[in-house]
Steps between C-alpha positions, in 0.01 A plus 500: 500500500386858563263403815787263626706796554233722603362189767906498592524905550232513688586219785814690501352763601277318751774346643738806503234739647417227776862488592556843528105577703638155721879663581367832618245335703771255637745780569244751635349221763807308598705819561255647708428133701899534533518811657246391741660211602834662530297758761289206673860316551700804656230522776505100538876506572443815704285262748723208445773710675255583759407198578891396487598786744238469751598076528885624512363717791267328684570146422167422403282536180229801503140433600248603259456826686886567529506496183207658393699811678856435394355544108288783571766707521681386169436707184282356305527580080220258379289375752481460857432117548419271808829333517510086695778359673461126541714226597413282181414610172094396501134566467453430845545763735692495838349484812421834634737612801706137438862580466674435188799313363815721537690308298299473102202741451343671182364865458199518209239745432192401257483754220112444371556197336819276583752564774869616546771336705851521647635199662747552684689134527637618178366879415323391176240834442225379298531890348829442399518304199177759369732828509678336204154512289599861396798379330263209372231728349738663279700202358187287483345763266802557287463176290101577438611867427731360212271257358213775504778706266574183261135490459431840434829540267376221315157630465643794376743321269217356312324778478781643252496173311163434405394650191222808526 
């Protein structure tokens, strides 16, 4: 009975120490990755309006160039990025000098390993829905955080009621 409730103290322990190492971890990461995107996402929608203005202007989408000098002048807070408009949202890129479709076009950037978006048929922001992880980082950890204190309250628990 004795090394049952030493065996059960001691994953108890495991498990509540695990928790706690896995929450700050969580937190830590996912805030900063938050922050980042919230910076990386002012400075898309900062060249979304450019791109917006300069069609309400000249009636025409930007040409790689155009726009390579609209967004130099933009402050940039993460990253200055190669931003693409193109008239469809794919891998294959628009002929150079061709003119583009007025009326539906995209604006992405690659970031290193997948791409963002804005389409502007409906203004979805692929960045969008990943400012809400900072909210997301904190609630996701608060269940783990309260099992890793059950654990550890129960390790401690039968601590005091095993005999010396």
């Amino acid at each position: 009975m004795q090394f049952l409730l030493l065996s059960l103290r001691v994953l108890l322990l495991l498990i509540g120490w695990t928790g706690l190492v896995f929450t700050a971890i969580w937190v830590f990461v996912g805030t900063h990755q938050s922050f980042k995107n919230l910076r990386i996402n002012r400075d898309f929608k900062a060249a979304v309006s450019c791109v917006q203005d300069f069609r309400s202007v000249t009636g025409k989408l930007p040409t790689d160039i155009e726009l390579a000098m609209l967004t130099a002048k933009l402050p940039v807070r993460e990253h200055r990025f190669n931003y693409e408009v193109n008239s469809t949202l794919s891998l294959v890129p628009q002929p150079a000098g061709g003119e583009l479709n007025n009326t539906v076009w995209t604006l992405s950037f690659w970031r290193g390993e997948w791409a963002e978006y804005y389409l502007s048929w409906n203004g979805y922001n692929s960045l969008d829905w990943q400012s809400s992880w900072l909210l997301f980082c904190g609630l996701q950890s608060l269940p783990t955080l309260f099992l890793s204190w059950a654990c550890l309250a129960g390790a401690r628990w039968l601590r005091r009621r095993s005999p010396s």
